[in-house]
């Protein structure tokens, strides 16, 4: 394993020259790597500018990625900020869609630390970051999820992982906002 103090982050964002982005999410991919080593992980971050992005809830319902419940918690049906988020008065929102690291880096905290660093580097003053700490499932939206089983042996690993992830995000400064969504005001400093 490379030196975790020498990890790098590269950002990618794709846009079409003629796209207004009113019906699409503004997604960034932060790729984590060490010099001379292949990619060790990624974070996908969706950017929303309140008052500029036309109805972000509709755009994120049409192009949800892995955001799951985050848009429903953060925005009203009309696309306005939900009351709990409105109190934070964000100038920009960074929605952490996913964080994934290769097997040899899992469980080390590196992916989460790099994701928080990536969020801070994209932030401007007044930015709020939001995430839904839970394991990522690889099944499709129309496929049954084994973690909805009534069998406690099937549910337990997922519930334990979710509880551990929520505690870990809390150690990074995220607090529970509503319905399992966590948020943190970022000041733009790395």
CSV table of C-alpha atoms in Angstrom, one decimal:
chain,number,residue,atom,x,y,z
A,1,UNK,CA,0.0,0.0,0.0
A,2,UNK,CA,1.3,3.5,-0.8
A,3,UNK,CA,1.9,6.2,1.7
A,4,UNK,CA,-1.5,7.6,2.8
A,5,UNK,CA,0.1,11.0,3.4
A,6,UNK,CA,0.9,11.3,-0.3
A,7,UNK,CA,-2.5,10.6,-1.8
A,8,UNK,CA,-3.6,12.8,-4.7
A,9,UNK,CA,-7.0,13.8,-6.0
A,10,UNK,CA,-7.9,14.5,-9.6
A,11,UNK,CA,-11.3,16.1,-10.5
A,12,UNK,CA,-13.3,15.4,-13.6
A,13,UNK,CA,-16.6,17.1,-14.7
A,14,UNK,CA,-18.1,16.6,-18.1
A,15,UNK,CA,-20.4,19.2,-19.8
A,16,UNK,CA,-21.9,19.5,-23.2
A,17,UNK,CA,-21.3,22.9,-24.9
A,18,UNK,CA,-25.0,23.4,-25.7
A,19,UNK,CA,-26.4,22.0,-22.4
A,20,UNK,CA,-28.2,24.3,-20.0
A,21,UNK,CA,-28.0,21.6,-17.2
A,22,UNK,CA,-31.5,22.5,-16.1
A,23,UNK,CA,-32.5,18.9,-16.5
A,24,UNK,CA,-29.3,17.2,-15.5
A,25,UNK,CA,-27.2,16.9,-12.4
A,26,UNK,CA,-23.9,18.8,-12.2
A,27,UNK,CA,-21.6,15.9,-11.3
A,28,UNK,CA,-18.0,15.8,-10.4
A,29,UNK,CA,-15.8,12.8,-10.0
A,30,UNK,CA,-12.9,13.0,-7.6
A,31,UNK,CA,-10.4,10.2,-8.3
A,32,UNK,CA,-7.9,9.2,-5.5
A,33,UNK,CA,-4.5,7.9,-6.4
A,34,UNK,CA,-0.9,7.7,-5.3
A,35,UNK,CA,2.0,8.6,-7.7
A,36,UNK,CA,3.0,5.6,-9.7
A,37,UNK,CA,0.0,3.6,-8.5
A,38,UNK,CA,-3.3,3.1,-10.3
A,39,UNK,CA,-6.5,4.6,-9.0
A,40,UNK,CA,-7.3,3.7,-5.4
A,41,UNK,CA,-10.9,5.1,-5.3
A,42,UNK,CA,-13.4,7.7,-6.3
A,43,UNK,CA,-16.0,10.0,-4.9
A,44,UNK,CA,-18.9,11.3,-7.0
A,45,UNK,CA,-20.1,14.8,-5.9
A,46,UNK,CA,-23.2,16.6,-7.3
A,47,UNK,CA,-23.1,20.4,-7.1
A,48,UNK,CA,-26.3,22.5,-6.7
A,49,UNK,CA,-26.4,26.3,-6.7
A,50,UNK,CA,-29.6,27.4,-4.8
A,51,UNK,CA,-31.4,30.0,-6.8
A,52,UNK,CA,-29.4,29.2,-9.9
A,53,UNK,CA,-30.0,25.6,-10.5
A,54,UNK,CA,-33.7,25.4,-11.7
A,55,UNK,CA,-35.6,23.1,-9.5
A,56,UNK,CA,-32.8,20.8,-8.4
A,57,UNK,CA,-35.2,18.2,-7.0
A,58,UNK,CA,-36.7,17.6,-10.5
A,59,UNK,CA,-33.3,17.6,-12.1
A,60,UNK,CA,-32.1,15.0,-9.6
A,61,UNK,CA,-35.2,12.9,-9.9
A,62,UNK,CA,-34.6,12.8,-13.7
A,63,UNK,CA,-30.8,12.1,-13.2
A,64,UNK,CA,-30.5,10.6,-9.7
A,65,UNK,CA,-27.3,8.6,-9.8
A,66,UNK,CA,-26.9,7.1,-6.4
A,67,UNK,CA,-28.3,10.1,-4.4
A,68,UNK,CA,-31.3,8.1,-3.2
A,69,UNK,CA,-33.1,10.2,-0.6
A,70,UNK,CA,-30.9,13.2,-0.4
A,71,UNK,CA,-32.8,15.4,-2.9
A,72,UNK,CA,-36.2,14.5,-1.2
A,73,UNK,CA,-34.8,15.7,2.1
A,74,UNK,CA,-33.0,18.8,0.9
A,75,UNK,CA,-35.6,20.2,-1.5
A,76,UNK,CA,-39.3,20.8,-1.5
A,77,UNK,CA,-41.4,19.6,-4.5
A,78,UNK,CA,-41.0,23.1,-6.0
A,79,UNK,CA,-37.2,22.9,-5.7
A,80,UNK,CA,-36.9,25.3,-2.8
A,81,UNK,CA,-34.6,24.5,0.2
A,82,UNK,CA,-36.3,22.3,2.8
A,83,UNK,CA,-36.7,24.2,6.2
A,84,UNK,CA,-33.9,22.3,8.0
A,85,UNK,CA,-31.4,23.1,5.2
A,86,UNK,CA,-32.8,26.6,4.6
A,87,UNK,CA,-31.7,27.6,8.1
A,88,UNK,CA,-28.1,26.9,7.0
A,89,UNK,CA,-28.5,29.4,4.1
A,90,UNK,CA,-26.1,27.6,1.7
A,91,UNK,CA,-24.6,29.5,-1.2
A,92,UNK,CA,-23.7,26.1,-2.8
A,93,UNK,CA,-24.5,22.5,-2.0
A,94,UNK,CA,-22.2,19.6,-2.5
A,95,UNK,CA,-24.1,16.3,-2.4
A,96,UNK,CA,-21.8,13.3,-1.8
A,97,UNK,CA,-23.3,10.6,-4.0
A,98,UNK,CA,-20.8,7.9,-3.4
A,99,UNK,CA,-17.3,7.0,-2.1
A,100,UNK,CA,-15.6,3.8,-3.2
A,101,UNK,CA,-12.1,2.6,-2.6
A,102,UNK,CA,-10.3,-0.5,-3.8
A,103,UNK,CA,-10.3,-3.5,-1.5
A,104,UNK,CA,-6.8,-3.0,-0.1
A,105,UNK,CA,-7.8,0.6,1.1
A,106,UNK,CA,-11.2,-0.4,2.6
A,107,UNK,CA,-11.7,0.0,6.3
A,108,UNK,CA,-8.7,2.3,6.6
A,109,UNK,CA,-10.7,5.6,6.7
A,110,UNK,CA,-8.8,6.8,3.7
A,111,UNK,CA,-11.8,7.0,1.4
A,112,UNK,CA,-13.8,9.0,3.8
A,113,UNK,CA,-10.9,11.4,4.6
A,114,UNK,CA,-10.2,11.9,0.9
A,115,UNK,CA,-13.9,12.5,0.2
A,116,UNK,CA,-14.1,15.2,2.9
A,117,UNK,CA,-10.9,16.8,1.5
A,118,UNK,CA,-12.4,16.6,-2.0
A,119,UNK,CA,-15.6,18.3,-0.8
A,120,UNK,CA,-13.6,21.1,1.0
A,121,UNK,CA,-11.5,21.7,-2.1
A,122,UNK,CA,-14.6,22.2,-4.2
A,123,UNK,CA,-16.3,24.4,-1.6
A,124,UNK,CA,-16.7,28.2,-1.7
A,125,UNK,CA,-17.6,30.2,1.4
A,126,UNK,CA,-21.2,29.3,2.4
A,127,UNK,CA,-21.1,25.8,1.0
A,128,UNK,CA,-23.0,22.9,2.7
A,129,UNK,CA,-22.1,19.3,2.0
A,130,UNK,CA,-24.6,16.5,2.5
A,131,UNK,CA,-24.4,12.8,2.4
A,132,UNK,CA,-26.5,9.7,3.2
A,133,UNK,CA,-24.1,7.4,5.1
A,134,UNK,CA,-25.0,3.8,4.0
A,135,UNK,CA,-23.3,1.0,2.1
A,136,UNK,CA,-23.5,1.1,-1.7
A,137,UNK,CA,-25.6,-1.7,-3.2
A,138,UNK,CA,-24.8,-2.9,-6.7
A,139,UNK,CA,-28.2,-4.2,-7.6
A,140,UNK,CA,-30.3,-2.3,-10.1
A,141,UNK,CA,-33.3,-0.2,-9.1
A,142,UNK,CA,-35.8,-2.8,-10.3
A,143,UNK,CA,-34.1,-5.7,-8.6
A,144,UNK,CA,-35.0,-6.8,-5.0
A,145,UNK,CA,-32.5,-5.8,-2.3
A,146,UNK,CA,-31.5,-8.7,0.0
A,147,UNK,CA,-31.2,-6.2,2.8
A,148,UNK,CA,-35.0,-5.6,3.0
A,149,UNK,CA,-35.4,-9.2,4.2
A,150,UNK,CA,-37.1,-9.8,7.5
A,151,UNK,CA,-34.3,-12.3,8.3
A,152,UNK,CA,-32.2,-10.6,11.0
A,153,UNK,CA,-29.1,-12.4,9.8
A,154,UNK,CA,-29.5,-10.8,6.4
A,155,UNK,CA,-30.3,-7.3,7.7
A,156,UNK,CA,-27.7,-7.1,10.5
A,157,UNK,CA,-24.5,-6.5,8.5
A,158,UNK,CA,-26.1,-3.7,6.5
A,159,UNK,CA,-27.5,-2.0,9.7
A,160,UNK,CA,-24.2,-2.4,11.5
A,161,UNK,CA,-22.3,-0.9,8.5
A,162,UNK,CA,-24.8,2.0,8.3
A,163,UNK,CA,-24.4,2.8,12.0
A,164,UNK,CA,-20.6,2.6,11.8
A,165,UNK,CA,-20.6,4.9,8.7
A,166,UNK,CA,-22.9,7.5,10.4
A,167,UNK,CA,-20.5,7.6,13.4
A,168,UNK,CA,-17.5,8.0,11.2
A,169,UNK,CA,-19.1,10.8,9.2
A,170,UNK,CA,-20.0,12.4,12.5
A,171,UNK,CA,-16.3,12.3,13.5
A,172,UNK,CA,-15.6,14.3,10.3
A,173,UNK,CA,-18.1,17.0,11.4
A,174,UNK,CA,-21.3,15.9,9.7
A,175,UNK,CA,-24.5,16.0,11.8
A,176,UNK,CA,-27.9,14.4,11.2
A,177,UNK,CA,-30.2,16.7,9.3
A,178,UNK,CA,-33.3,14.6,8.6
A,179,UNK,CA,-34.2,11.0,7.5
A,180,UNK,CA,-30.7,9.7,7.7
A,181,UNK,CA,-29.2,12.5,5.6
A,182,UNK,CA,-26.2,14.2,7.2
A,183,UNK,CA,-24.9,17.7,6.5
A,184,UNK,CA,-21.9,20.0,7.3
A,185,UNK,CA,-21.2,23.6,6.6
A,186,UNK,CA,-17.8,23.9,4.8
A,187,UNK,CA,-15.7,27.0,4.8
A,188,UNK,CA,-13.7,26.2,1.7
A,189,UNK,CA,-10.4,25.5,3.4
A,190,UNK,CA,-8.7,22.2,2.8
